[in-house]
């Protein structure tokens, strides 16, 4: 019985933590699935060729917002050339509308919903038993799946209870597969907050991996001088003791090479944590700080917990030591955020002078609170992934277009880091930073410069 785990990543340097964790889980049960990783930039024919020549009995595909369109096309064509192969999907992009997916794609065997390690292991054992003529759990007995029974009827089993995170198997025993690629790692699952645009708010049970186990695994990366380890924890510092223990270990065992990336809530940082990270080697850690908006009505409506003034204090304190790269995020298209309030949010965060200021757009994710209330907010969004906002009750499409142009100017003239002196001087000529980038965008528009591919020179 040959089982393939398939991932389509956004870039070559990315790796798919999910499929490697699922593989490790299945191996514990004596099933040894293979992994086929692709990127969204590869041709569909090359992916089809790779899957076809694997001659698999079962193919399981990891589905996310950045790859679902490609996955849907890929499985449709793959089924034509390998109709006997059982095709399963899993991941956040299919978990919350599994029955609809099975109706839309009648050749699918099933969908694995939510947390997949135990579910995939049981599916893998089920197929291996079938191949060996042995008895075991039937599909009816496996939690966390929606599947097609022997008569072709779609059946939905109960979701699987969340697991103890310390029981998740370490997927990186063989690091040769990850040379020149980012290592993704998780020390917690779930999120303490309920931000309406985020799928993490759907899963309320926040869990942490045992700290001693985390330290042992981080040492594995440190000993092998892995260039970067990116924590995928939704809010790494939501537990003070957990964050302090891991940050202290990283500092004490710094190899001078490995960088660790964390997504944090800045206003939750305590003085003890600030003092610790202030003494770290430049480049040891980098911080991604989600702000999303500074408009009080917006923050309240999206159920986000944030003390804005404290966040500003913390960012300034972090910057004092000039040893940590910080990356701040804003989201356009949120409820109660119009063009003027977004410009104000932009100016307030720009004033903090982060190393990177990322300007993103609301994505209306299936299963999220925002998805359920889209009509109430009069949100129109793209029907295809990544489901980005087109307009809202407060932000017409014309304003979305203008903000997109501001975003492009921000990337070229601020986030590139190539025009620091010029922009500092230019800012003096405008009423606000947002106004400056708005005028730059208007100039580009006038000169038709958005349509040109510019070299650095």
Coordinates of C-alpha atoms in Angstrom, one line a residue:
X1 CA 0.0 0.0 0.0
X2 CA 1.7 3.2 -1.2
X3 CA 0.5 6.5 0.4
X4 CA 1.7 9.9 -0.7
X5 CA 1.5 13.1 1.3
X6 CA 1.4 16.1 -1.0
X7 CA 2.1 19.8 -0.3
X8 CA 2.1 22.8 -2.7
X9 CA 4.2 25.5 -1.1
X10 CA 4.2 29.2 -1.9
X11 CA 8.0 29.3 -2.4
X12 CA 10.9 26.8 -2.6
X13 CA 12.4 28.1 0.7
X14 CA 9.2 27.2 2.5
X15 CA 8.5 23.7 3.9
X16 CA 5.2 22.2 4.9
X17 CA 5.2 21.5 8.6
X18 CA 1.9 19.6 8.4
X19 CA 2.9 16.8 6.0
X20 CA 6.2 16.1 7.8
X21 CA 4.3 15.9 11.1
X22 CA 1.7 13.6 9.6
X23 CA 4.5 11.4 8.2
X24 CA 6.2 11.1 11.6
X25 CA 2.8 10.2 13.2
X26 CA 2.1 7.5 10.7
X27 CA 5.6 6.0 11.0
X28 CA 4.9 5.5 14.7
X29 CA 2.2 3.1 13.6
X30 CA 4.3 1.2 11.1
X31 CA 3.1 3.0 8.0
X32 CA 5.6 4.9 5.9
X33 CA 4.1 7.4 3.6
X34 CA 6.2 9.3 1.0
X35 CA 6.2 13.1 0.7
X36 CA 5.9 15.0 -2.6
X37 CA 6.5 18.8 -2.2
X38 CA 5.9 21.3 -5.0
X39 CA 5.6 25.1 -5.3
X40 CA 2.9 27.2 -6.8
X41 CA 5.4 28.3 -9.4
X42 CA 5.9 24.8 -10.9
X43 CA 3.9 23.8 -13.9
X44 CA 0.9 21.6 -13.4
X45 CA 2.3 19.0 -15.8
X46 CA 5.5 18.6 -13.7
X47 CA 3.3 18.0 -10.6
X48 CA 1.1 15.5 -12.5
X49 CA 4.1 13.7 -13.8
X50 CA 5.6 13.3 -10.3
X51 CA 2.4 12.1 -8.8
X52 CA 1.5 9.7 -11.6
X53 CA 5.0 8.1 -11.6
X54 CA 4.7 7.5 -7.9
X55 CA 1.9 5.0 -8.6
X56 CA 0.3 5.7 -5.3
X57 CA -2.8 3.9 -3.9
X58 CA -3.7 6.9 -1.7
X59 CA -2.8 10.6 -2.2
X60 CA -3.4 13.1 0.6
X61 CA -3.1 16.8 -0.1
X62 CA -2.5 19.6 2.3
X63 CA -4.8 22.6 1.5
X64 CA -4.2 26.2 2.4
X65 CA -5.4 29.6 1.1
X66 CA -2.3 30.0 -1.1
X67 CA -2.6 26.7 -2.8
X68 CA -6.2 25.6 -2.9
X69 CA -6.9 26.8 -6.5
X70 CA -3.9 24.8 -7.8
X71 CA -4.8 21.8 -5.6
X72 CA -8.3 21.7 -7.1
X73 CA -7.0 21.8 -10.6
X74 CA -4.3 19.3 -9.8
X75 CA -6.6 16.7 -8.2
X76 CA -9.1 17.1 -11.1
X77 CA -6.5 16.2 -13.7
X78 CA -4.8 13.6 -11.6
X79 CA -8.0 11.7 -11.1
X80 CA -8.3 11.4 -14.9
X81 CA -5.0 9.7 -15.3
X82 CA -5.1 7.7 -12.0
X83 CA -8.8 7.0 -11.4
X84 CA -8.2 4.1 -9.0
X85 CA -6.1 6.2 -6.5
X86 CA -8.0 7.4 -3.4
X87 CA -7.7 11.1 -3.0
X88 CA -8.0 12.8 0.5
X89 CA -7.7 16.5 1.3
X90 CA -6.9 18.1 4.7
X91 CA -6.0 21.5 6.1
X92 CA -7.8 24.8 7.1
X93 CA -9.0 25.5 3.5
X94 CA -11.2 22.4 3.4
X95 CA -12.0 21.6 7.0
X96 CA -15.0 24.0 7.4
X97 CA -16.9 23.1 4.2
X98 CA -16.0 19.4 3.8
X99 CA -19.4 18.2 2.6
X100 CA -19.6 20.8 -0.1
X101 CA -16.1 19.8 -1.3
X102 CA -17.1 16.2 -1.6
X103 CA -20.2 17.2 -3.5
X104 CA -18.2 19.4 -5.8
X105 CA -15.6 16.8 -6.5
X106 CA -17.3 13.4 -6.6
X107 CA -14.0 11.5 -7.1
X108 CA -12.7 12.6 -3.6
X109 CA -12.6 9.8 -1.0
X110 CA -12.7 12.2 1.9
X111 CA -11.6 15.2 3.9
X112 CA -9.6 15.2 7.1
X113 CA -11.0 18.0 9.3
X114 CA -9.0 20.0 11.8
X115 CA -6.0 18.6 13.7
X116 CA -4.6 15.8 11.5
X117 CA -1.9 13.8 13.2
X118 CA -4.0 11.1 14.8
X119 CA -6.7 11.2 12.0
X120 CA -4.1 10.7 9.3
X121 CA -2.4 7.9 11.2
X122 CA -5.7 6.1 11.6
X123 CA -6.5 6.6 7.9
X124 CA -3.1 5.3 6.9
X125 CA -3.5 2.2 9.1
X126 CA -7.0 1.7 7.6
X127 CA -5.6 1.5 4.1
X128 CA -2.6 -0.6 5.0
X129 CA -5.0 -3.1 6.7
X130 CA -7.1 -3.1 3.6
X131 CA -4.1 -3.9 1.5
X132 CA -3.0 -6.7 3.8
X133 CA -6.4 -8.1 4.2
X134 CA -6.4 -7.3 7.9
X135 CA -9.2 -6.0 10.2
X136 CA -9.1 -2.7 12.1
X137 CA -10.9 0.5 12.5
X138 CA -13.4 1.3 9.8
X139 CA -14.0 4.7 8.3
X140 CA -17.2 5.0 10.4
X141 CA -15.0 4.7 13.5
X142 CA -12.4 7.4 12.6
X143 CA -13.2 10.8 14.1
X144 CA -12.3 14.0 12.3
X145 CA -13.3 13.0 8.7
X146 CA -16.0 13.6 6.2
X147 CA -16.0 10.8 3.6
X148 CA -17.8 8.9 0.9
X149 CA -19.1 5.5 2.0
X150 CA -19.3 2.3 -0.1
X151 CA -22.6 3.5 -1.7
X152 CA -21.2 6.9 -2.5
X153 CA -23.1 8.8 0.2
X154 CA -21.3 11.6 2.0
X155 CA -20.9 10.9 5.8
X156 CA -19.6 13.3 8.4
X157 CA -18.0 11.9 11.6
X158 CA -17.6 14.0 14.7
X159 CA -14.6 16.3 14.9
X160 CA -11.6 14.8 16.8
X161 CA -10.9 16.2 20.3
X162 CA -7.8 18.3 20.4
X163 CA -4.6 16.4 21.3
X164 CA -1.9 16.9 23.9
X165 CA 0.7 19.0 21.9
X166 CA 3.6 17.1 23.6
X167 CA 2.4 14.0 21.8
X168 CA 3.0 15.4 18.4
X169 CA 6.0 13.7 16.8
X170 CA 9.1 15.7 16.0
X171 CA 9.3 15.8 12.1
X172 CA 12.9 17.0 11.6
X173 CA 15.0 13.9 12.2
X174 CA 16.4 14.2 8.7
X175 CA 17.5 17.8 8.1
X176 CA 19.0 17.1 4.7
X177 CA 15.6 17.6 3.1
X178 CA 15.5 21.2 4.6
X179 CA 18.8 22.6 3.4
X180 CA 18.4 26.2 2.3
X181 CA 14.8 26.2 3.5
X182 CA 13.0 27.7 6.5
X183 CA 12.3 25.4 9.4
X184 CA 8.8 25.8 10.8
X185 CA 8.2 24.9 14.5
X186 CA 5.3 25.1 16.9
X187 CA 5.4 25.2 20.7
X188 CA 1.7 26.0 21.1
X189 CA -1.6 25.6 19.3
X190 CA -4.7 27.7 19.4
X191 CA -5.0 31.4 20.5
X192 CA -6.3 33.1 23.6
X193 CA -7.9 35.8 21.5
X194 CA -11.0 35.8 19.2
X195 CA -10.1 38.0 16.3
X196 CA -13.0 37.8 13.9
X197 CA -10.9 37.5 10.7
X198 CA -8.7 34.6 12.0
X199 CA -9.4 30.9 12.0
X200 CA -7.4 30.5 15.2
X201 CA -10.3 32.1 16.9
X202 CA -12.5 29.1 16.0
X203 CA -10.3 26.8 18.0
X204 CA -10.6 27.9 21.6
X205 CA -8.3 25.4 23.3
X206 CA -4.9 26.9 23.7
X207 CA -2.2 24.2 24.4
X208 CA 1.6 24.3 24.9
X209 CA 4.2 21.7 24.1
X210 CA 6.2 20.7 27.2
X211 CA 9.0 23.2 27.6
X212 CA 11.7 20.6 28.2
X213 CA 10.8 18.9 25.0
X214 CA 10.8 22.2 23.2
X215 CA 14.3 23.0 24.5
X216 CA 15.6 19.6 23.4
X217 CA 14.2 20.1 19.9
X218 CA 15.6 23.7 19.6
X219 CA 19.0 22.4 20.7
X220 CA 18.8 20.0 17.7
X221 CA 18.4 23.0 15.4
X222 CA 21.1 25.0 17.2
X223 CA 23.6 22.1 17.1
X224 CA 23.1 21.8 13.3
X225 CA 23.4 25.6 12.8
X226 CA 20.0 25.8 11.0
X227 CA 19.8 29.4 9.6
X228 CA 16.2 30.2 10.6
X229 CA 13.6 28.6 12.8
X230 CA 10.1 30.2 12.4
X231 CA 7.7 29.6 15.2
X232 CA 4.1 29.2 13.9
X233 CA 2.6 29.9 17.3
X234 CA -0.3 32.4 16.8
X235 CA 0.7 34.5 19.9
X236 CA 4.0 33.2 21.2
X237 CA 4.1 35.4 24.3
X238 CA 0.5 34.8 25.6
X239 CA 2.0 32.7 28.4
X240 CA 4.7 34.7 30.2
X241 CA 6.5 31.7 31.8
X242 CA 6.5 29.7 28.6
X243 CA 8.0 32.7 26.6
X244 CA 10.6 33.5 29.2
X245 CA 11.8 29.9 29.5
X246 CA 12.2 29.5 25.7
X247 CA 13.7 32.9 25.1
X248 CA 16.2 32.4 28.0
X249 CA 17.2 29.0 26.6
X250 CA 17.7 30.5 23.1
X251 CA 19.9 33.3 24.5
X252 CA 22.0 31.0 26.7
X253 CA 22.6 28.5 23.8
X254 CA 23.1 31.0 21.0
X255 CA 25.4 29.6 18.3
X256 CA 25.9 33.0 16.6
X257 CA 24.1 31.8 13.5
X258 CA 20.5 30.6 14.0
X259 CA 17.7 33.1 13.9
X260 CA 14.3 32.6 15.6
X261 CA 11.1 34.2 14.4
X262 CA 8.2 34.8 16.7
X263 CA 4.7 36.3 16.2
X264 CA 3.8 38.2 19.4
X265 CA 1.3 40.5 20.9
X266 CA 3.5 43.5 21.9
X267 CA 1.3 44.9 24.5
X268 CA 1.5 41.7 26.5
X269 CA 5.3 41.9 26.9
X270 CA 6.3 42.5 30.5
X271 CA 9.4 44.4 31.7
X272 CA 11.2 41.1 32.5
X273 CA 10.7 39.9 28.9
X274 CA 11.8 43.3 27.5
X275 CA 14.9 43.2 29.6
X276 CA 15.8 39.7 28.4
X277 CA 15.4 40.3 24.7
X278 CA 17.2 43.6 25.0
X279 CA 20.4 41.7 25.9
X280 CA 20.2 39.3 23.0
X281 CA 22.7 39.1 20.1
X282 CA 21.6 41.3 17.1
X283 CA 19.8 38.9 14.7
X284 CA 19.1 36.2 17.3
X285 CA 15.4 36.8 17.2
X286 CA 12.9 38.8 15.1
X287 CA 9.4 39.8 16.1
X288 CA 6.3 40.0 14.0
X289 CA 3.7 42.3 15.7
X290 CA 0.1 42.4 14.5
X291 CA -1.5 45.8 15.0
X292 CA -4.1 45.6 12.2
X293 CA -5.7 49.0 13.1
X294 CA -5.5 51.8 15.6
X295 CA -9.2 52.7 15.2
X296 CA -10.9 51.9 18.5
X297 CA -14.3 51.1 17.0
X298 CA -12.6 48.6 14.6
X299 CA -10.5 46.9 17.3
X300 CA -13.7 46.4 19.4
X301 CA -15.7 45.1 16.4
X302 CA -13.1 42.5 15.4
X303 CA -13.0 41.3 19.0
X304 CA -9.3 42.1 19.2
X305 CA -7.6 42.7 22.5
X306 CA -5.0 45.4 22.3
X307 CA -3.7 48.3 24.4
X308 CA -2.4 50.6 21.7
X309 CA -0.4 53.0 23.9
X310 CA 1.3 50.1 25.6
X311 CA 2.1 48.6 22.2
X312 CA 3.7 51.8 21.1
X313 CA 5.8 51.9 24.4
X314 CA 7.0 48.3 23.9
X315 CA 8.0 48.8 20.2
X316 CA 10.0 51.9 21.2
X317 CA 11.7 50.0 24.0
X318 CA 12.5 47.1 21.7
X319 CA 14.0 49.5 19.2
X320 CA 16.3 51.2 21.8
X321 CA 18.8 48.3 21.7
X322 CA 18.9 48.1 17.9
X323 CA 19.3 44.3 18.1
X324 CA 15.9 43.0 17.0
X325 CA 14.2 43.2 13.6
X326 CA 10.6 44.1 14.1
X327 CA 7.8 43.7 11.6
X328 CA 4.4 45.5 12.2
X329 CA 1.2 44.6 10.3
X330 CA -1.9 46.6 9.3
X331 CA -5.0 45.2 7.6
X332 CA -7.2 47.3 5.2
X333 CA -10.9 46.5 4.9
X334 CA -11.8 45.8 8.5
X335 CA -15.3 46.8 9.9
X336 CA -15.7 50.5 10.8
X337 CA -12.4 51.3 9.0
X338 CA -12.8 53.9 6.2
X339 CA -10.1 55.5 4.1
X340 CA -9.4 58.4 6.6
X341 CA -9.3 56.1 9.7
X342 CA -7.0 53.7 7.8
X343 CA -4.7 56.6 6.9
X344 CA -4.6 57.6 10.6
X345 CA -3.7 54.0 11.5
X346 CA -1.0 54.0 8.9
X347 CA 0.5 57.3 10.2
X348 CA 0.4 56.2 13.8
X349 CA 2.3 53.0 13.1
X350 CA 4.7 54.5 10.5
X351 CA 5.7 57.0 13.2
X352 CA 7.2 54.0 15.1
X353 CA 9.6 53.4 12.3
X354 CA 9.5 49.6 12.3
X355 CA 12.0 47.7 10.2
X356 CA 9.1 46.5 8.1
X357 CA 5.5 47.8 7.9
X358 CA 3.3 45.3 6.1
X359 CA 0.1 46.6 4.7
X360 CA -2.3 43.7 4.0
X361 CA -5.9 43.3 3.0
X362 CA -8.7 41.5 4.8
X363 CA -9.2 37.9 3.7
X364 CA -12.6 36.6 4.4
X365 CA -11.8 33.0 5.5
X366 CA -14.4 30.2 5.5
X367 CA -15.2 29.3 9.0
X368 CA -14.3 32.6 10.5
X369 CA -16.7 35.1 12.3
X370 CA -16.0 37.6 9.5
X371 CA -17.2 35.1 6.9
X372 CA -20.4 34.5 8.9
X373 CA -21.1 38.3 9.2
X374 CA -19.9 39.4 5.7
X375 CA -23.4 40.5 4.7
X376 CA -23.9 42.5 7.8
X377 CA -20.7 44.4 7.0
X378 CA -21.6 44.6 3.3
X379 CA -18.3 43.1 2.5
X380 CA -17.7 42.0 -1.1
X381 CA -14.7 39.9 -1.6
X382 CA -13.0 37.7 -4.3
X383 CA -14.8 34.4 -4.9
X384 CA -11.5 32.6 -5.3
X385 CA -8.6 32.4 -2.9
X386 CA -7.2 34.3 -1.1
X387 CA -10.8 35.8 -0.8
X388 CA -9.4 39.4 -0.4
X389 CA -11.8 42.3 0.2
X390 CA -13.1 44.3 -2.7
X391 CA -15.2 46.7 -0.8
X392 CA -17.1 47.2 2.5
X393 CA -19.8 49.3 4.0
X394 CA -17.1 51.8 4.9
X395 CA -14.5 51.4 2.2
X396 CA -15.6 51.6 -1.5
X397 CA -13.7 49.8 -4.2
X398 CA -12.1 53.1 -5.4
X399 CA -10.5 53.5 -1.9
X400 CA -9.3 49.9 -1.9
X401 CA -7.5 50.6 -5.2
X402 CA -5.8 53.7 -3.8
X403 CA -4.7 51.7 -0.7
X404 CA -3.2 49.0 -2.9
X405 CA -1.2 51.6 -4.7
X406 CA 0.0 53.1 -1.4
X407 CA 1.0 49.5 -0.4
X408 CA 3.2 49.2 -3.6
X409 CA 4.9 52.5 -2.9
X410 CA 5.5 51.5 0.7
X411 CA 7.2 48.3 -0.5
X412 CA 9.4 50.1 -3.0
X413 CA 10.4 53.1 -1.0
X414 CA 10.2 52.0 2.7
X415 CA 10.4 48.2 3.1
X416 CA 13.1 47.8 0.6
X417 CA 15.4 49.8 2.9
X418 CA 17.0 51.4 -0.2
X419 CA 15.8 55.0 0.2
X420 CA 16.1 55.8 3.9
X421 CA 17.8 59.2 3.6
X422 CA 15.6 60.3 0.6
X423 CA 12.3 59.4 2.3
X424 CA 13.3 61.1 5.6
X425 CA 13.9 64.3 3.7
X426 CA 10.8 63.9 1.5
X427 CA 8.5 63.4 4.5
X428 CA 9.2 67.0 5.6
X429 CA 7.3 68.2 2.5
X430 CA 4.0 66.4 3.3
X431 CA 1.3 66.7 5.9
X432 CA 1.7 63.1 6.8
X433 CA 3.5 59.9 5.7
X434 CA 0.3 58.4 4.3
X435 CA -0.2 61.6 2.3
X436 CA 3.4 61.3 0.9
X437 CA 2.9 57.7 -0.3
X438 CA -0.6 58.6 -1.6
X439 CA 1.1 61.4 -3.7
X440 CA 3.8 59.0 -4.9
X441 CA 1.1 56.6 -6.0
X442 CA -0.7 59.5 -7.8
X443 CA 2.6 60.4 -9.6
X444 CA 3.1 56.8 -10.6
X445 CA -0.5 56.7 -11.9
X446 CA 0.0 59.9 -13.9
X447 CA 3.2 58.6 -15.5
X448 CA 1.8 55.1 -16.1
X449 CA 4.7 53.8 -14.0
X450 CA 2.7 51.0 -12.3
X451 CA 2.7 49.2 -15.6
X452 CA 6.5 49.3 -16.0
X453 CA 8.9 46.7 -14.6
X454 CA 11.6 48.8 -12.9
X455 CA 15.2 47.8 -12.3
X456 CA 16.9 49.1 -9.1
X457 CA 18.8 51.6 -11.2

